[in-house]
Amino acid sequence: MALDISPTVHPESADLVASVFDAVDGVLAACPRSLYLQRSRQKEHAPELWDAIVAADLLAIGIPEERGGAGGGLTGCVAVMESLSRVGIPPLQYSLTTFSREAILRYGTEQQITDHVLTTMTGERRFCLGVTEPDAGTNSFAARTTATRSSSGGYRISGQKVYISAADESDHILLLARTAGPGEPVGRRQGFGVFVVDLSLPGIELRRLDVEWHAPEYQFEVFFDDVEVPAEALIGEEGLGFDHMLSVLNQERVVVAAWALGLGEYALQKAVDYAKTRAPFGRPIGSFQGVQHPLALAKAEMEAARQVMYSAAAEYDSGRDAGAKANMAKLLGARAALAAVDAAIQTHGGSAFVYETDVVTLWPMIRVLQIAPINNESVLNYLGERLLGLPRS
Ligand SMILES: Cc1cc2nc3c(=O)[nH]c(=O)nc-3n(C[C@H](O)[C@H](O)[C@H](O)COP(=O)(O)OP(=O)(O)OC[C@H]3O[C@@H](n4cnc5c(N)ncnc54)[C@H](O)[C@@H]3O)c2cc1C
């Protein structure tokens, strides 16, 4: 499929985005969509995807040049996600690793950056992200996993996280845990810490969930039973972990927009190809405006969302508060892509539901992206309250 670089990409990012898109051919050759799907159907991993991303040096993007990375910031990471998603191979572990290491780049010590960030460039270090808990769900303020000071100066962690993607393929988890003891007088956002935890430590157990979403990465419940971690596992300041994590989550929202929009483009291209040839009435169904218009509308809405996405990335890279645009990008990208996948299913008729056609296979993932990593309603809450100044519900 042609990887056109839309002229609507932010002008100053166009060269960067184009060079990332060029690198995608090698990754696609190593892990085509057919392999990605086959592995997910067999409940296996696709190590070819991660290895090819490492080989193409795509993990160096987003790490500053002065630290030996390739620079490019969030804009570069968004381009990686969008370009791979457009060819049907959205790399979840890539996205988890890039936003986990962002928290360490921002708040970690030099030693933590050397140990946990620079090592991601060679693929040696891979992260999963541990925020969601069974009872707290969207309300992360209610998280109950605790990290209490131990007599040796480190922390002891106990609790449970859920839906943790790629926990079995990651060596470390970036974990949000409560550091303030019960009854301590702290504000809603205070009393948390962000920890880098080695997943091979004693006391950690993973249980795989059977999640239907057609990807070769899987979700896990992760249990922490009095896990001892050293003091250096804490990233940034004890008590401010929630704020540290929020700055990473803004990046996550923009990368997730790229993931959704890439998948939407993949679906749209399939629909257009099909509509040009399928002709039950003697001429292509693509000539019927009832078929054409939803596809044209999806294209227009995805391009609009893409503008907001690259604008959010540019704002983030310039050091400004990108909260509002990052949230808008996630919301608009997820919704526009959902409409594109839905239109692709309708265009394909019955054939959409044949596994090999690979159209209905896009539906669970694009549906998940309306809920995870943040549901669209919570994005609207944010925009209503922060942007419009409306009262909290
Ligand atoms: C495939 C997959 C991968 C995931 N990977 C990870 C991961 O790697 N790490 C991680 O930490 N988590 C991960 N998650 C968890 C994901 O972030 C949560 O599912 C999501 O945050 C929603 O939490 P919940 O499922 O508990 O829904 P709930 O909090 O129970 O919410 C249910 C529904 O209620 C509505 N709702 C909730 N809150 C509000 C509100 N304030 N206002 C209006 N409506 C609201 C929404 O429609 C929402 O979908 C993953 C989930 C899935 C499905």
Coordinates of C-alpha atoms and ligand atoms in Angstrom, one line a residue:
M1 CA 0.0 0.0 0.0
A2 CA 1.3 3.5 -0.9
L3 CA 2.5 5.5 2.1
D4 CA 1.6 8.9 1.0
I5 CA 2.9 11.8 3.2
S6 CA 0.0 14.1 3.4
P7 CA 0.8 17.7 2.6
T8 CA -1.2 18.5 5.7
V9 CA 1.6 17.4 8.1
H10 CA 2.9 20.4 10.1
P11 CA 5.4 22.0 7.6
E12 CA 8.4 22.0 10.0
S13 CA 7.9 18.3 10.8
A14 CA 7.5 17.2 7.2
D15 CA 11.1 16.1 6.6
L16 CA 11.2 14.2 9.9
V17 CA 7.9 12.5 9.2
A18 CA 9.0 11.6 5.7
S19 CA 12.3 10.0 6.8
V20 CA 10.4 7.9 9.4
F21 CA 7.9 6.8 6.8
D22 CA 10.9 5.7 4.6
A23 CA 12.2 3.5 7.4
V24 CA 8.9 1.5 7.5
D25 CA 9.6 -0.7 4.5
G26 CA 12.2 -2.7 6.3
V27 CA 10.0 -3.2 9.3
L28 CA 7.1 -4.3 7.1
A29 CA 9.3 -6.7 5.2
A30 CA 10.3 -8.4 8.5
C31 CA 6.8 -8.4 10.0
P32 CA 4.0 -8.1 7.4
R33 CA 0.4 -7.7 8.5
S34 CA -0.2 -11.4 7.6
L35 CA 2.5 -12.6 10.1
Y36 CA 1.2 -10.1 12.8
L37 CA -2.3 -11.5 12.4
Q38 CA -1.3 -15.2 12.2
R39 CA 0.7 -14.8 15.4
S40 CA -2.2 -13.2 17.2
R41 CA -4.5 -15.9 16.0
Q42 CA -2.1 -18.5 17.4
K43 CA -1.7 -16.5 20.7
E44 CA 2.0 -16.1 20.0
H45 CA 4.3 -13.1 20.0
A46 CA 5.8 -11.4 16.9
P47 CA 9.4 -10.8 18.0
E48 CA 10.1 -9.9 14.4
L49 CA 8.3 -6.6 14.9
W50 CA 10.3 -5.4 17.8
D51 CA 13.6 -6.7 16.3
A52 CA 13.0 -4.8 13.1
I53 CA 12.1 -1.6 14.9
V54 CA 15.4 -1.9 16.8
A55 CA 17.3 -2.7 13.6
A56 CA 15.8 0.4 11.8
D57 CA 16.9 2.6 14.8
L58 CA 13.4 3.7 15.4
L59 CA 13.9 3.5 19.2
A60 CA 16.5 6.2 19.0
I61 CA 13.8 8.6 17.8
G62 CA 12.5 10.7 20.8
I63 CA 15.8 10.5 22.7
P64 CA 17.7 13.8 22.5
E65 CA 20.8 13.9 20.2
E66 CA 23.0 15.1 23.0
R67 CA 22.3 11.8 24.8
G68 CA 23.1 9.8 21.7
G69 CA 19.6 9.5 20.4
A70 CA 18.2 10.6 17.1
G71 CA 16.1 13.5 18.4
G72 CA 12.8 14.1 16.8
G73 CA 10.8 14.4 20.0
L74 CA 7.2 13.3 20.3
T75 CA 6.6 14.2 16.6
G76 CA 9.1 11.5 15.6
C77 CA 7.5 8.9 17.9
V78 CA 4.1 9.8 16.5
A79 CA 5.4 9.4 12.9
V80 CA 6.7 5.9 13.9
M81 CA 3.4 4.9 15.3
E82 CA 1.4 6.3 12.5
S83 CA 3.5 4.9 9.7
L84 CA 3.6 1.3 11.2
S85 CA -0.1 1.4 12.0
R86 CA -1.0 2.5 8.5
V87 CA 0.5 -0.8 7.2
G88 CA -1.4 -2.8 9.8
I89 CA 1.3 -3.5 12.3
P90 CA 0.8 -1.0 15.2
P91 CA 3.7 -1.7 17.6
L92 CA 2.2 -1.6 21.1
Q93 CA 5.5 -2.4 22.9
Y94 CA 7.2 0.4 21.1
S95 CA 4.6 2.9 22.3
L96 CA 4.7 1.6 25.9
T97 CA 8.5 1.8 26.0
T98 CA 8.6 5.3 24.5
F99 CA 6.2 6.9 26.9
S100 CA 7.5 5.0 29.9
R101 CA 11.1 6.2 29.2
E102 CA 9.7 9.7 28.8
A103 CA 8.9 9.9 32.5
I104 CA 12.5 8.8 33.3
L105 CA 14.0 11.3 30.9
R106 CA 12.0 14.1 32.5
Y107 CA 12.3 13.2 36.2
G108 CA 15.0 10.5 36.5
T109 CA 18.6 10.9 37.7
E110 CA 21.5 10.6 35.2
Q111 CA 22.1 7.1 36.4
Q112 CA 18.4 6.2 35.9
I113 CA 18.5 7.6 32.4
T114 CA 21.7 5.6 31.6
D115 CA 20.2 2.4 33.0
H116 CA 16.6 2.6 31.7
V117 CA 16.4 5.1 28.8
L118 CA 19.6 4.7 26.8
T119 CA 19.3 1.0 27.0
T120 CA 15.9 1.1 25.1
M121 CA 17.7 2.3 22.0
T122 CA 19.3 -1.1 21.5
G123 CA 16.1 -2.9 22.5
E124 CA 17.8 -4.2 25.6
R125 CA 15.3 -2.6 27.9
R126 CA 11.5 -2.9 27.3
F127 CA 8.8 -1.4 29.4
C128 CA 5.2 -2.1 30.1
L129 CA 3.0 0.5 32.0
G130 CA 1.2 -0.3 35.2
V131 CA -1.5 2.2 36.0
T132 CA -5.0 0.5 35.9
E133 CA -6.3 -1.4 38.9
P134 CA -9.3 -3.7 39.1
D135 CA -11.4 -1.6 41.5
A136 CA -10.1 1.8 40.6
G137 CA -10.4 1.6 36.8
T138 CA -10.5 5.0 35.2
N139 CA -10.3 6.6 38.6
S140 CA -6.5 6.1 39.1
F141 CA -6.7 8.4 42.2
A142 CA -8.3 5.3 43.9
A143 CA -5.3 3.1 43.2
R144 CA -4.5 0.9 46.1
T145 CA -1.1 -0.7 45.2
T146 CA 1.3 0.6 47.9
A147 CA 5.0 1.2 48.1
T148 CA 6.1 1.6 51.7
R149 CA 9.6 2.4 52.9
S150 CA 11.5 -0.7 54.0
S151 CA 14.1 -0.9 56.7
S152 CA 16.9 -1.2 54.1
G153 CA 16.0 2.2 52.6
G154 CA 14.1 0.9 49.6
Y155 CA 10.4 0.2 49.2
R156 CA 8.1 -2.9 49.6
I157 CA 5.4 -3.0 46.9
S158 CA 2.1 -4.8 47.3
G159 CA -1.1 -4.7 45.2
Q160 CA -2.5 -5.6 41.8
K161 CA -2.6 -4.0 38.3
V162 CA -4.8 -5.2 35.5
Y163 CA -4.9 -5.2 31.7
I164 CA -1.1 -4.6 31.7
S165 CA -0.1 -5.0 28.0
A166 CA 3.0 -6.9 27.0
A167 CA 4.0 -7.6 30.7
D168 CA 5.4 -10.9 29.7
E169 CA 7.6 -9.4 27.0
S170 CA 8.8 -6.5 29.1
D171 CA 11.7 -6.7 31.5
H172 CA 10.6 -3.6 33.6
I173 CA 7.3 -2.0 34.5
L174 CA 6.8 1.7 35.0
L175 CA 4.5 1.5 38.0
L176 CA 2.2 4.0 39.7
A177 CA 1.9 3.1 43.4
R178 CA 0.6 4.9 46.5
T179 CA 3.4 6.0 48.8
A180 CA 1.4 7.8 51.5
G181 CA 0.1 5.6 54.3
P182 CA -3.6 5.4 55.1
G183 CA -4.9 8.5 56.9
E184 CA -2.0 10.8 55.9
P185 CA -3.4 14.2 55.0
V186 CA -2.7 14.4 51.2
G187 CA -4.5 15.9 48.3
R188 CA -6.1 13.8 45.6
R189 CA -3.0 13.9 43.3
Q190 CA -0.4 13.7 46.1
G191 CA 0.8 10.6 47.9
F192 CA 1.9 8.6 44.8
G193 CA 5.3 7.5 43.5
V194 CA 6.4 6.3 40.0
F195 CA 8.7 3.3 40.2
V196 CA 10.7 1.3 37.7
V197 CA 10.4 -2.3 38.8
D198 CA 12.3 -5.2 37.5
L199 CA 9.6 -7.8 36.6
S200 CA 11.9 -10.7 37.5
L201 CA 11.9 -9.8 41.2
P202 CA 10.5 -12.4 43.6
G203 CA 6.9 -11.7 44.6
I204 CA 5.7 -10.7 41.1
E205 CA 3.2 -12.9 39.4
L206 CA 1.6 -12.5 35.9
R207 CA -1.7 -14.0 34.9
R208 CA -2.7 -13.7 31.2
L209 CA -6.2 -12.4 30.3
D210 CA -8.0 -13.6 27.3
V211 CA -8.5 -10.3 25.5
E212 CA -10.1 -10.3 22.0
W213 CA -8.3 -7.7 19.9
H214 CA -6.2 -9.3 17.2
A215 CA -2.7 -8.3 18.2
P216 CA 0.4 -10.3 19.1
E217 CA 0.7 -8.5 22.5
Y218 CA -1.3 -9.7 25.4
Q219 CA -2.8 -8.3 28.6
F220 CA -2.0 -9.5 32.1
E221 CA -3.0 -9.1 35.7
V222 CA 0.2 -8.3 37.6
F223 CA 0.3 -9.2 41.3
F224 CA 2.9 -7.7 43.7
D225 CA 3.3 -9.5 46.9
D226 CA 5.7 -7.6 49.2
V227 CA 8.2 -7.0 46.4
E228 CA 11.4 -5.4 47.7
V229 CA 12.8 -2.7 45.4
P230 CA 15.8 -0.4 46.0
A231 CA 15.5 3.3 46.7
E232 CA 16.7 4.0 43.1
A233 CA 13.5 2.4 41.7
L234 CA 11.7 5.7 42.6
I235 CA 11.6 8.1 39.6
G236 CA 11.4 11.8 40.6
E237 CA 9.9 12.9 43.9
E238 CA 8.0 10.7 46.3
G239 CA 4.5 12.0 46.6
L240 CA 4.4 13.6 43.2
G241 CA 4.2 10.4 41.1
F242 CA 0.8 11.2 39.8
D243 CA 1.9 14.5 38.3
H244 CA 5.0 12.8 36.9
M245 CA 2.8 10.1 35.3
L246 CA 0.3 12.7 33.9
S247 CA 3.1 14.3 31.9
V248 CA 3.7 10.9 30.3
L249 CA 0.1 10.3 29.7
N250 CA -0.2 13.5 27.5
Q251 CA 2.4 11.9 25.3
E252 CA 0.6 8.6 25.3
R253 CA -2.6 10.3 24.1
V254 CA -0.9 11.7 21.0
V255 CA 0.8 8.4 20.2
V256 CA -2.5 6.6 20.6
A257 CA -4.1 9.1 18.2
A258 CA -1.4 8.1 15.7
W259 CA -2.1 4.4 16.3
A260 CA -5.9 4.9 15.7
L261 CA -5.5 7.1 12.6
G262 CA -3.0 4.7 11.1
L263 CA -5.4 1.8 11.5
G264 CA -8.2 4.0 10.1
E265 CA -6.1 4.7 7.0
Y266 CA -5.3 1.0 6.7
A267 CA -9.0 0.2 6.8
L268 CA -10.0 3.0 4.4
Q269 CA -7.4 1.9 1.8
K270 CA -8.8 -1.6 1.9
A271 CA -12.3 -0.3 1.5
V272 CA -11.4 2.0 -1.5
D273 CA -9.6 -0.9 -3.2
Y274 CA -12.6 -3.2 -2.7
A275 CA -15.1 -0.5 -3.8
K276 CA -13.3 -0.1 -7.1
T277 CA -13.6 -3.7 -8.1
R278 CA -16.7 -5.2 -6.4
A279 CA -19.6 -4.8 -8.9
P280 CA -22.7 -6.9 -8.1
F281 CA -24.8 -4.5 -10.3
G282 CA -22.3 -4.4 -13.2
R283 CA -20.4 -1.3 -12.1
P284 CA -18.2 -0.8 -9.0
I285 CA -20.0 -0.1 -5.7
G286 CA -17.5 2.7 -5.3
S287 CA -19.6 4.7 -7.9
F288 CA -22.6 4.6 -5.6
Q289 CA -22.6 7.7 -3.4
G290 CA -24.1 5.8 -0.5
V291 CA -20.8 3.8 -0.5
Q292 CA -18.6 6.7 -1.5
H293 CA -19.7 9.4 1.0
P294 CA -18.9 7.5 4.3
L295 CA -15.4 6.8 2.9
A296 CA -14.9 10.4 1.8
L297 CA -16.2 11.7 5.2
A298 CA -13.8 9.3 7.0
K299 CA -10.9 10.6 5.0
A300 CA -11.8 14.3 5.7
E301 CA -12.3 13.6 9.4
M302 CA -9.1 11.6 9.8
E303 CA -7.1 14.4 8.0
A304 CA -8.5 17.0 10.4
A305 CA -7.7 14.8 13.4
R306 CA -4.2 14.3 12.0
Q307 CA -3.7 18.0 11.9
V308 CA -4.6 18.3 15.6
M309 CA -2.3 15.3 16.4
Y310 CA 0.8 16.8 14.8
S311 CA 0.0 20.2 16.2
A312 CA -0.3 18.6 19.7
A313 CA 3.1 16.9 19.2
A314 CA 4.7 20.1 18.1
E315 CA 3.3 21.9 21.1
Y316 CA 4.6 19.2 23.4
D317 CA 8.0 19.3 21.7
S318 CA 8.2 23.0 22.2
G319 CA 7.8 22.6 26.0
R320 CA 4.4 24.2 26.2
D321 CA 1.4 22.6 28.0
A322 CA 0.0 20.2 25.4
G323 CA -2.8 18.8 27.7
A324 CA -5.8 20.2 25.8
K325 CA -4.5 19.4 22.3
A326 CA -3.2 16.0 23.4
N327 CA -6.7 15.1 24.7
M328 CA -8.4 16.5 21.6
A329 CA -6.0 14.5 19.3
K330 CA -6.9 11.3 21.2
L331 CA -10.6 11.9 21.0
L332 CA -10.7 13.0 17.4
G333 CA -8.3 10.4 16.2
A334 CA -10.0 7.5 17.9
R335 CA -13.5 8.6 16.7
A336 CA -12.5 9.4 13.1
A337 CA -10.7 6.1 12.8
L338 CA -13.7 4.2 14.3
A339 CA -15.9 5.7 11.6
A340 CA -13.3 4.7 8.9
V341 CA -13.2 1.1 10.1
D342 CA -17.0 1.0 10.4
A343 CA -17.3 2.3 6.8
A344 CA -14.8 -0.3 5.6
I345 CA -16.9 -3.1 7.2
Q346 CA -20.1 -1.8 5.5
T347 CA -18.3 -1.4 2.2
H348 CA -17.1 -5.0 2.3
G349 CA -20.5 -6.4 3.0
G350 CA -20.4 -10.1 4.1
S351 CA -16.8 -10.5 3.1
A352 CA -15.8 -8.1 5.9
F353 CA -16.6 -11.0 8.3
V354 CA -14.3 -13.5 6.7
Y355 CA -11.1 -13.6 8.8
E356 CA -8.8 -13.6 5.8
T357 CA -10.3 -10.4 4.4
D358 CA -8.8 -8.7 7.5
V359 CA -11.5 -6.0 8.0
V360 CA -13.6 -7.1 10.9
T361 CA -10.3 -8.0 12.6
L362 CA -9.7 -4.2 12.9
W363 CA -12.9 -3.7 14.8
P364 CA -11.9 -4.9 18.4
M365 CA -8.7 -2.9 18.4
I366 CA -10.3 0.3 17.2
R367 CA -13.1 -0.1 19.7
V368 CA -10.6 -0.6 22.5
L369 CA -9.0 2.7 21.6
Q370 CA -12.2 4.5 22.5
I371 CA -11.7 3.2 26.0
A372 CA -8.0 2.7 26.6
P373 CA -5.7 4.2 27.6
I374 CA -8.4 6.8 28.5
N375 CA -12.0 6.6 27.6
N376 CA -13.5 9.3 25.4
E377 CA -15.9 10.4 28.1
S378 CA -13.0 11.3 30.4
V379 CA -11.4 13.3 27.6
L380 CA -14.6 15.2 27.2
N381 CA -14.7 15.8 31.0
Y382 CA -11.2 17.2 30.7
L383 CA -12.1 19.5 27.9
G384 CA -15.3 20.6 29.4
E385 CA -13.7 21.4 32.7
R386 CA -10.3 22.7 31.7
L387 CA -11.0 24.3 28.4
L388 CA -14.5 25.5 28.9
G389 CA -14.3 26.1 32.6
L390 CA -17.5 24.1 33.3
P391 CA -17.9 22.7 36.9
R392 CA -16.8 19.2 37.7
S393 CA -19.6 16.6 37.7
Ligands
LIG1 C1 -6.5 -4.1 25.4 C2 -6.2 -3.2 26.5 C3 -4.9 -2.9 26.9 C4 -4.7 -2.1 28.0 N1 -3.4 -1.8 28.4 C5 -3.1 -1.2 29.6 C6 -1.8 -1.0 30.0 O1 -0.8 -1.4 29.4 N2 -1.6 -0.4 31.2 C7 -2.6 0.0 32.0 O2 -2.4 0.6 33.1 N3 -3.9 -0.1 31.6 C8 -4.2 -0.7 30.4 N4 -5.5 -0.9 30.0 C9 -6.6 -0.5 30.8 C10 -7.3 0.7 30.3 O3 -6.5 1.9 30.4 C11 -8.6 0.8 31.1 O4 -9.4 -0.2 30.6 C12 -9.3 2.1 30.9 O5 -8.6 3.1 31.6 C13 -10.7 2.1 31.5 O6 -10.7 1.6 32.8 P1 -11.8 0.4 33.1 O7 -11.7 -0.6 32.1 O8 -11.7 0.0 34.5 O9 -13.2 1.1 32.9 P2 -14.1 1.8 34.0 O10 -13.3 2.8 34.8 O11 -14.9 0.8 34.8 O12 -15.2 2.6 33.1 C14 -16.2 1.9 32.3 C15 -16.8 2.9 31.4 O13 -17.5 4.0 32.1 C16 -17.4 5.2 31.5 N5 -16.7 6.1 32.4 C17 -15.7 5.9 33.2 N6 -15.3 7.0 33.9 C18 -16.0 8.0 33.4 C19 -16.1 9.4 33.7 N7 -15.4 9.9 34.6 N8 -17.1 10.1 33.1 C20 -17.9 9.5 32.1 N9 -17.8 8.2 31.8 C21 -16.9 7.4 32.4 C22 -16.6 4.9 30.2 O14 -17.5 4.7 29.1 C23 -15.8 3.7 30.5 O15 -15.6 2.9 29.3 C24 -5.8 -1.7 28.8 C25 -7.1 -2.0 28.5 C26 -7.3 -2.8 27.4 C27 -8.7 -3.2 27.1

